[in-house]
Amino acid sequence: MIQSGADIVTVATVLGHESLDTTMVYTRPGKRVMIEAMEKSEM
């Protein structure tokens, strides 16, 4: 869901997590997302 553009709060709600910390345990940025972030930071 994150890689499709959903924000972390929405994902946590859909999964029934009471804490964003729980959701963060299961979310990792994909390779494409990391490359895009690195490219943006080089501007």
PDB file of C-alpha atoms in Angstrom:
ATOM      1  CA  MET A   1       0.000   0.000   0.000  1.00  0.00           C
ATOM      2  CA  ILE A   2       2.809   2.403   0.860  1.00  0.00           C
ATOM      3  CA  GLN A   3       4.456   1.888  -2.518  1.00  0.00           C
ATOM      4  CA  SER A   4       1.111   2.607  -4.176  1.00  0.00           C
ATOM      5  CA  GLY A   5       1.037   6.021  -2.532  1.00  0.00           C
ATOM      6  CA  ALA A   6      -1.002   5.424   0.626  1.00  0.00           C
ATOM      7  CA  ASP A   7       0.177   7.341   3.661  1.00  0.00           C
ATOM      8  CA  ILE A   8       1.278   5.532   6.807  1.00  0.00           C
ATOM      9  CA  VAL A   9      -1.801   6.578   8.816  1.00  0.00           C
ATOM     10  CA  THR A  10      -4.150   5.100   6.222  1.00  0.00           C
ATOM     11  CA  VAL A  11      -2.189   1.850   6.120  1.00  0.00           C
ATOM     12  CA  ALA A  12      -2.223   1.608   9.923  1.00  0.00           C
ATOM     13  CA  THR A  13      -5.972   2.149   9.976  1.00  0.00           C
ATOM     14  CA  VAL A  14      -6.659  -0.451   7.282  1.00  0.00           C
ATOM     15  CA  LEU A  15      -4.492  -2.997   9.097  1.00  0.00           C
ATOM     16  CA  GLY A  16      -6.131  -2.256  12.439  1.00  0.00           C
ATOM     17  CA  HIS A  17      -2.934  -1.122  14.125  1.00  0.00           C
ATOM     18  CA  GLU A  18      -3.397   1.074  17.170  1.00  0.00           C
ATOM     19  CA  SER A  19       0.130   2.443  16.932  1.00  0.00           C
ATOM     20  CA  LEU A  20       2.113   3.739  13.964  1.00  0.00           C
ATOM     21  CA  ASP A  21       5.118   2.033  15.545  1.00  0.00           C
ATOM     22  CA  THR A  22       3.499  -1.323  14.786  1.00  0.00           C
ATOM     23  CA  THR A  23       2.936  -0.374  11.155  1.00  0.00           C
ATOM     24  CA  MET A  24       6.490   0.913  10.818  1.00  0.00           C
ATOM     25  CA  VAL A  25       7.838  -2.517  11.796  1.00  0.00           C
ATOM     26  CA  TYR A  26       6.255  -4.010   8.679  1.00  0.00           C
ATOM     27  CA  THR A  27       6.975  -1.224   6.203  1.00  0.00           C
ATOM     28  CA  ARG A  28      10.243  -0.880   4.375  1.00  0.00           C
ATOM     29  CA  PRO A  29      10.893   1.375   1.413  1.00  0.00           C
ATOM     30  CA  GLY A  30      11.318  -0.482  -1.851  1.00  0.00           C
ATOM     31  CA  LYS A  31      14.418  -0.105  -3.983  1.00  0.00           C
ATOM     32  CA  ARG A  32      12.639   2.225  -6.425  1.00  0.00           C
ATOM     33  CA  VAL A  33      11.470   4.490  -3.604  1.00  0.00           C
ATOM     34  CA  MET A  34      14.975   4.718  -2.159  1.00  0.00           C
ATOM     35  CA  ILE A  35      16.499   5.530  -5.557  1.00  0.00           C
ATOM     36  CA  GLU A  36      13.914   8.261  -6.162  1.00  0.00           C
ATOM     37  CA  ALA A  37      14.583   9.755  -2.724  1.00  0.00           C
ATOM     38  CA  MET A  38      18.316   9.791  -3.385  1.00  0.00           C
ATOM     39  CA  GLU A  39      17.819  11.422  -6.786  1.00  0.00           C
ATOM     40  CA  LYS A  40      15.615  14.132  -5.255  1.00  0.00           C
ATOM     41  CA  SER A  41      18.174  14.875  -2.552  1.00  0.00           C
ATOM     42  CA  GLU A  42      20.887  15.497  -5.140  1.00  0.00           C
ATOM     43  CA  MET A  43      19.025  18.488  -6.577  1.00  0.00           C
TER      44      MET A  43
END
